Amino acid sequence: MVEEEKERPEEKTGISRRKFTLGVLVASVLGALGSVFTLLKVLSPGKKGGGYVTTIEPGDGLVYAKGSNAGASIQASSMKTGDAVLAYPAGKTSNPANLVQLIRIDEKDFKAPTDIALTDKGFVAYSAICTHLGCTVSWIRNDKALSASYTECFCHNSIFDPARGAKVMGGPAPIPLAQIGVKVKSNGTLVFTSGFKGPVGPQV
Ligand code: FES
């Protein structure tokens, strides 16, 4: 009588082992491709900025970007120290690269590297596009200590200090938000006085 050949334990597990090896190989290749992609992204200067191209020019008026008064000119008198609004240049509101955060700070609180020449009566403006991955930043007002108010990007919690040139105080943002010049006109409205003094959009 021919004894039935028994399957050896290693034969039973052979297919699973091959599948496992193949899985490891595929994961390794995908991981390597991911690293190469990331490297190319970092090294490619054309990718920086995320395609954001601003069109703000000196003389453009500032208008509210959001809310019931979106599109209306911003009056300096409507903003007290510690206030901030999102703003666009009038007539150029369809370009997201033009979005800025206009903030009113006590003038004595400005410190380097804020460009004081680009501020007026405590008004300072920065790009509202986070330099990490391009989310819109928000204003965190500290009513107990207005000088401790700051700008934050909630996407990955980058924090910027508006009194110090929007310096990065925390989070993954690689560089400050770019400052742009503003001034109060004799009729009380605000206008831009320069272009952005730095790169706008994601810088990773
Ligand atoms: S996009 Fe702003 S912290 Fe990541």
GROMACS .gro file of N, CA, C and O and ligand atoms in nm, residues 129-137 152-160 170-173, ligand 1:
model
   92
  129ILE      N    1  -0.187   8.342   0.276
  129ILE     CA    2  -0.166   8.205   0.228
  129ILE      C    3  -0.050   8.142   0.305
  129ILE      O    4   0.064   8.188   0.293
  130CYS      N    5  -0.080   8.039   0.380
  130CYS     CA    6   0.023   7.975   0.462
  130CYS      C    7   0.139   7.925   0.376
  130CYS      O    8   0.117   7.867   0.268
  131THR      N    9   0.261   7.948   0.425
  131THR     CA   10   0.379   7.908   0.347
  131THR      C   11   0.410   7.759   0.358
  131THR      O   12   0.503   7.711   0.297
  132HIS      N   13   0.328   7.687   0.436
  132HIS     CA   14   0.347   7.542   0.442
  132HIS      C   15   0.279   7.478   0.320
  132HIS      O   16   0.345   7.450   0.221
  133LEU      N   17   0.147   7.462   0.325
  133LEU     CA   18   0.079   7.398   0.212
  133LEU      C   19  -0.034   7.482   0.155
  133LEU      O   20  -0.115   7.431   0.076
  134GLY      N   21  -0.040   7.609   0.195
  134GLY     CA   22  -0.131   7.700   0.125
  134GLY      C   23  -0.269   7.721   0.183
  134GLY      O   24  -0.355   7.777   0.115
  135CYS      N   25  -0.294   7.677   0.307
  135CYS     CA   26  -0.425   7.706   0.367
  135CYS      C   27  -0.434   7.855   0.401
  135CYS      O   28  -0.332   7.923   0.411
  136THR      N   29  -0.556   7.902   0.420
  136THR     CA   30  -0.575   8.043   0.460
  136THR      C   31  -0.557   8.055   0.611
  136THR      O   32  -0.611   7.974   0.688
  137VAL      N   33  -0.482   8.155   0.653
  137VAL     CA   34  -0.453   8.171   0.795
  137VAL      C   35  -0.569   8.239   0.868
  137VAL      O   36  -0.655   8.301   0.805
  152GLU      N   37  -0.263   8.218   1.302
  152GLU     CA   38  -0.243   8.072   1.303
  152GLU      C   39  -0.302   8.009   1.178
  152GLU      O   40  -0.404   8.056   1.126
  153CYS      N   41  -0.236   7.906   1.130
  153CYS     CA   42  -0.292   7.825   1.022
  153CYS      C   43  -0.340   7.695   1.086
  153CYS      O   44  -0.260   7.620   1.141
  154PHE      N   45  -0.470   7.673   1.081
  154PHE     CA   46  -0.527   7.557   1.150
  154PHE      C   47  -0.500   7.425   1.079
  154PHE      O   48  -0.522   7.319   1.136
  155CYS      N   49  -0.454   7.430   0.954
  155CYS     CA   50  -0.432   7.303   0.883
  155CYS      C   51  -0.330   7.215   0.955
  155CYS      O   52  -0.353   7.096   0.976
  156HIS      N   53  -0.216   7.275   0.994
  156HIS     CA   54  -0.115   7.196   1.066
  156HIS      C   55  -0.056   7.279   1.180
  156HIS      O   56   0.054   7.255   1.225
  157ASN      N   57  -0.132   7.381   1.222
  157ASN     CA   58  -0.097   7.461   1.340
  157ASN      C   59   0.034   7.539   1.331
  157ASN      O   60   0.110   7.544   1.428
  158SER      N   61   0.059   7.598   1.218
  158SER     CA   62   0.172   7.692   1.211
  158SER      C   63   0.128   7.823   1.275
  158SER      O   64   0.013   7.865   1.260
  159ILE      N   65   0.220   7.886   1.348
  159ILE     CA   66   0.190   8.010   1.418
  159ILE      C   67   0.287   8.119   1.372
  159ILE      O   68   0.408   8.094   1.358
  160PHE      N   69   0.233   8.237   1.345
  160PHE     CA   70   0.313   8.349   1.294
  160PHE      C   71   0.294   8.469   1.387
  160PHE      O   72   0.183   8.495   1.434
  170GLY      N   73   0.597   7.857   1.539
  170GLY     CA   74   0.572   7.715   1.564
  170GLY      C   75   0.507   7.651   1.443
  170GLY      O   76   0.454   7.721   1.357
  171GLY      N   77   0.515   7.519   1.436
  171GLY     CA   78   0.452   7.448   1.326
  171GLY      C   79   0.545   7.431   1.206
  171GLY      O   80   0.659   7.475   1.209
  172PRO      N   81   0.494   7.367   1.101
  172PRO     CA   82   0.579   7.329   0.988
  172PRO      C   83   0.604   7.436   0.882
  172PRO      O   84   0.679   7.411   0.788
  173ALA      N   85   0.542   7.553   0.893
  173ALA     CA   86   0.565   7.657   0.791
  173ALA      C   87   0.715   7.689   0.783
  173ALA      O   88   0.777   7.715   0.887
  205FES     S1   89  -0.087   7.456   0.546
  205FES    FE1   90  -0.057   7.591   0.711
  205FES     S2   91   0.041   7.473   0.860
  205FES    FE2   92   0.018   7.338   0.694
   0.00000   0.00000   0.00000
